[in-house]
Amino acid sequence: MASSSYDSHLPSLMHMILIRLSSTNFLLWKNQLLPLLAYQKLLGHVDGTSIMPAVEITKDGISSPNPDHTAWISADQRTVILLQASFTEESFAEIVGLSMARQIWLALEAAYSCSSMERIQNLRDQLRQITKGVSKPKEMTHVHDEQPSMDVSKSKKEVATSYTKEARDVAPPYQNEKNDGLEYEEEEEEDDEEEEEEEEEEEEEEEEEEEEEC
């Protein structure tokens, strides 16, 4: 009965999948899928904590099909269905010939995790260029748009923390350039005022000298 109840939820859950897996969004896709799998009590089928029971059980010397194994296989296939509902044609190509949820998950991690970490490193390098004032505002916008792909889970937490810190440091160089420009304009205005005052003083002195001569 419990299995039937979970099965009835699958169509509505599949409509909740908004991000389709590709080579550029693995971390976003993963963060989307994990809560759905946890809600369906299927997370163990992808993280390896749910172990497949024996196919048969023996009681009083008589072997018979294990109902726990049958239930486990059914749950594993529900997991596969949820995963595949979020695939693109590109990601389907990575799992050809795989039928178990854990196999599929490991294949996807092997295919996309490294590229995601490389992408994070590239973004960090771009941020360093921005903080040095080398990159242009347009490039800064590109890095900002890419930021949601960052992962904030466990093994990548330190990378994400470092990334966020660098992101906060992006603004000061541009702000400083703006402030420097304002200060420069203020200094020019002050210099102009001083020159005008000096000219007025010189004119007054000349007028006084002319009056004395008269």
Short mmCIF file of C-alpha atoms in Angstrom, two decimals:
data_model
loop_
_atom_site.label_atom_id
_atom_site.label_comp_id
_atom_site.label_asym_id
_atom_site.label_seq_id
_atom_site.Cartn_x
_atom_site.Cartn_y
_atom_site.Cartn_z
CA MET A 1 0.00 0.00 0.00
CA ALA A 2 2.82 2.38 0.88
CA SER A 3 4.44 1.72 -2.48
CA SER A 4 1.16 2.43 -4.27
CA SER A 5 0.81 5.70 -2.37
CA TYR A 6 4.30 6.82 -3.39
CA ASP A 7 3.68 5.76 -6.99
CA SER A 8 0.61 7.99 -7.15
CA HIS A 9 2.77 10.99 -6.22
CA LEU A 10 5.30 10.48 -9.02
CA PRO A 11 3.48 12.42 -11.78
CA SER A 12 3.06 15.52 -9.61
CA LEU A 13 6.67 15.30 -8.43
CA MET A 14 7.95 15.11 -11.99
CA HIS A 15 6.12 18.36 -12.77
CA MET A 16 8.12 19.99 -9.96
CA ILE A 17 11.40 19.31 -11.75
CA LEU A 18 12.30 22.64 -13.35
CA ILE A 19 16.00 22.10 -14.11
CA ARG A 20 17.02 19.55 -16.74
CA LEU A 21 20.48 18.11 -16.28
CA SER A 22 23.22 19.24 -18.67
CA SER A 23 26.99 19.48 -18.56
CA THR A 24 26.85 23.04 -17.17
CA ASN A 25 24.34 22.79 -14.33
CA PHE A 26 25.08 19.58 -12.41
CA LEU A 27 25.30 21.29 -9.02
CA LEU A 28 22.01 23.14 -9.47
CA TRP A 29 20.34 19.97 -10.73
CA LYS A 30 21.69 17.98 -7.78
CA ASN A 31 20.40 20.51 -5.24
CA GLN A 32 17.00 20.33 -6.91
CA LEU A 33 16.78 16.52 -6.94
CA LEU A 34 18.01 15.67 -3.44
CA PRO A 35 14.99 17.14 -1.57
CA LEU A 36 12.58 15.37 -3.93
CA LEU A 37 14.33 12.04 -3.37
CA ALA A 38 14.39 12.60 0.39
CA TYR A 39 10.66 13.41 0.38
CA GLN A 40 9.98 10.11 -1.40
CA LYS A 41 12.34 8.28 1.01
CA LEU A 42 14.50 7.30 -1.94
CA LEU A 43 17.72 9.11 -1.06
CA GLY A 44 19.41 5.89 0.06
CA HIS A 45 19.11 4.54 -3.46
CA VAL A 46 21.47 7.21 -4.83
CA ASP A 47 23.86 7.72 -1.89
CA GLY A 48 24.42 3.98 -1.39
CA THR A 49 23.01 3.72 2.13
CA SER A 50 20.07 1.55 1.04
CA ILE A 51 21.35 -1.98 0.48
CA MET A 52 19.51 -4.38 -1.78
CA PRO A 53 18.08 -7.31 0.23
CA ALA A 54 18.67 -10.90 -0.77
CA VAL A 55 16.59 -12.20 -3.65
CA GLU A 56 15.41 -15.20 -1.65
CA ILE A 57 14.90 -16.06 1.98
CA THR A 58 15.18 -19.51 3.49
CA LYS A 59 12.88 -20.66 6.24
CA ASP A 60 12.74 -24.20 7.57
CA GLY A 61 14.98 -25.26 4.70
CA ILE A 62 12.60 -23.89 2.11
CA SER A 63 13.63 -21.00 -0.19
CA SER A 64 11.09 -18.45 -1.29
CA PRO A 65 11.14 -15.01 -2.94
CA ASN A 66 12.04 -12.22 -0.52
CA PRO A 67 9.24 -9.60 -0.42
CA ASP A 68 11.73 -7.02 0.89
CA HIS A 69 13.80 -7.50 -2.26
CA THR A 70 10.73 -6.98 -4.43
CA ALA A 71 9.82 -3.78 -2.55
CA TRP A 72 13.42 -2.54 -2.80
CA ILE A 73 13.53 -3.08 -6.57
CA SER A 74 10.25 -1.18 -6.93
CA ALA A 75 11.62 1.75 -4.90
CA ASP A 76 14.84 1.75 -6.91
CA GLN A 77 12.91 1.97 -10.17
CA ARG A 78 10.88 4.89 -8.81
CA THR A 79 14.20 6.59 -8.14
CA VAL A 80 15.36 5.90 -11.70
CA ILE A 81 12.10 7.33 -13.07
CA LEU A 82 12.54 10.54 -11.07
CA LEU A 83 16.14 10.91 -12.22
CA GLN A 84 15.36 10.27 -15.87
CA ALA A 85 12.46 12.74 -15.78
CA SER A 86 15.06 15.48 -15.25
CA PHE A 87 17.49 14.45 -18.00
CA THR A 88 18.30 16.08 -21.30
CA GLU A 89 19.32 14.00 -24.31
CA GLU A 90 22.92 14.86 -23.47
CA SER A 91 22.69 13.44 -19.94
CA PHE A 92 20.83 10.34 -21.12
CA ALA A 93 23.90 9.48 -23.18
CA GLU A 94 25.93 9.16 -19.95
CA ILE A 95 23.78 6.36 -18.50
CA VAL A 96 23.22 4.04 -21.46
CA GLY A 97 23.09 0.44 -20.22
CA LEU A 98 22.62 1.37 -16.52
CA SER A 99 19.45 0.27 -14.76
CA MET A 100 20.05 0.86 -11.03
CA ALA A 101 19.70 4.28 -9.40
CA ARG A 102 23.08 4.12 -7.64
CA GLN A 103 24.85 3.19 -10.88
CA ILE A 104 23.20 6.10 -12.66
CA TRP A 105 24.07 8.58 -9.89
CA LEU A 106 27.73 7.56 -9.84
CA ALA A 107 27.94 7.81 -13.63
CA LEU A 108 26.52 11.34 -13.54
CA GLU A 109 28.90 12.42 -10.79
CA ALA A 110 31.84 11.02 -12.75
CA ALA A 111 30.71 12.80 -15.91
CA TYR A 112 29.80 16.20 -14.47
CA SER A 113 31.36 16.81 -11.03
CA CYS A 114 34.85 17.55 -12.36
CA SER A 115 33.55 19.95 -15.00
CA SER A 116 31.51 21.74 -12.31
CA MET A 117 34.58 22.19 -10.10
CA GLU A 118 36.60 23.44 -13.07
CA ARG A 119 33.80 25.92 -13.76
CA ILE A 120 33.94 27.12 -10.16
CA GLN A 121 37.71 27.59 -10.43
CA ASN A 122 37.29 29.55 -13.67
CA LEU A 123 34.77 31.83 -12.00
CA ARG A 124 37.15 32.38 -9.09
CA ASP A 125 39.91 33.33 -11.55
CA GLN A 126 37.55 35.80 -13.23
CA LEU A 127 36.70 37.30 -9.85
CA ARG A 128 40.39 37.82 -9.11
CA GLN A 129 40.75 39.67 -12.41
CA ILE A 130 37.77 41.84 -11.51
CA THR A 131 39.16 42.69 -8.06
CA LYS A 132 42.40 43.75 -9.75
CA GLY A 133 40.45 46.08 -12.03
CA VAL A 134 41.42 44.13 -15.16
CA SER A 135 37.95 42.93 -16.17
CA LYS A 136 35.16 45.13 -17.46
CA PRO A 137 31.69 45.59 -15.89
CA LYS A 138 30.21 43.38 -18.62
CA GLU A 139 32.45 40.51 -17.52
CA MET A 140 31.52 41.23 -13.92
CA THR A 141 27.85 40.77 -14.84
CA HIS A 142 28.67 37.44 -16.49
CA VAL A 143 30.35 36.18 -13.30
CA HIS A 144 27.37 37.34 -11.24
CA ASP A 145 25.00 35.42 -13.53
CA GLU A 146 27.09 32.28 -13.14
CA GLN A 147 27.15 32.43 -9.33
CA PRO A 148 23.91 30.47 -8.71
CA SER A 149 25.67 27.37 -10.08
CA MET A 150 27.85 27.32 -7.00
CA ASP A 151 27.44 24.36 -4.68
CA VAL A 152 27.16 24.99 -0.94
CA SER A 153 27.13 21.36 0.16
CA LYS A 154 29.67 19.48 2.25
CA SER A 155 32.86 18.86 0.24
CA LYS A 156 32.50 22.06 -1.78
CA LYS A 157 31.60 24.27 1.20
CA GLU A 158 35.08 25.76 1.55
CA VAL A 159 35.22 26.58 -2.15
CA ALA A 160 31.81 28.24 -2.00
CA THR A 161 32.81 30.25 1.10
CA SER A 162 35.96 31.45 -0.62
CA TYR A 163 33.99 32.29 -3.77
CA THR A 164 31.43 34.32 -1.80
CA LYS A 165 34.18 36.24 0.00
CA GLU A 166 35.83 37.10 -3.30
CA ALA A 167 32.48 38.13 -4.75
CA ARG A 168 32.00 40.62 -1.92
CA ASP A 169 35.40 42.10 -2.73
CA VAL A 170 34.48 42.81 -6.34
CA ALA A 171 32.69 46.11 -5.80
CA PRO A 172 35.36 48.20 -4.00
CA PRO A 173 37.70 48.76 -6.98
CA TYR A 174 34.87 50.18 -9.09
CA GLN A 175 33.53 52.16 -6.16
CA ASN A 176 36.99 53.51 -5.44
CA GLU A 177 37.39 54.56 -9.08
CA LYS A 178 34.08 56.40 -8.84
CA ASN A 179 35.05 58.07 -5.57
CA ASP A 180 38.47 59.01 -6.94
CA GLY A 181 36.76 60.71 -9.87
CA LEU A 182 34.51 62.72 -7.56
CA GLU A 183 37.44 63.75 -5.39
CA TYR A 184 39.36 64.85 -8.48
CA GLU A 185 36.43 67.00 -9.63
CA GLU A 186 36.13 68.57 -6.17
CA GLU A 187 39.84 69.39 -6.17
CA GLU A 188 39.53 71.07 -9.59
CA GLU A 189 36.62 73.18 -8.33
CA GLU A 190 38.61 74.25 -5.27
CA ASP A 191 41.58 75.22 -7.47
CA ASP A 192 39.32 77.31 -9.73
CA GLU A 193 37.87 79.13 -6.72
CA GLU A 194 41.35 79.90 -5.37
CA GLU A 195 42.46 81.28 -8.74
CA GLU A 196 39.38 83.52 -8.91
CA GLU A 197 40.07 84.85 -5.40
CA GLU A 198 43.70 85.57 -6.27
CA GLU A 199 42.66 87.45 -9.43
CA GLU A 200 40.15 89.53 -7.45
CA GLU A 201 42.81 90.39 -4.86
CA GLU A 202 45.26 91.43 -7.59
CA GLU A 203 42.61 93.65 -9.21
CA GLU A 204 41.85 95.31 -5.86
CA GLU A 205 45.55 95.94 -5.23
CA GLU A 206 45.94 97.52 -8.68
CA GLU A 207 42.93 99.78 -8.06
CA GLU A 208 44.38 100.89 -4.71
CA GLU A 209 47.74 101.67 -6.32
CA GLU A 210 46.03 103.73 -9.03
CA GLU A 211 44.08 105.69 -6.39
CA GLU A 212 47.29 106.43 -4.46
CA GLU A 213 48.99 107.70 -7.61
CA CYS A 214 46.07 110.02 -8.25
#
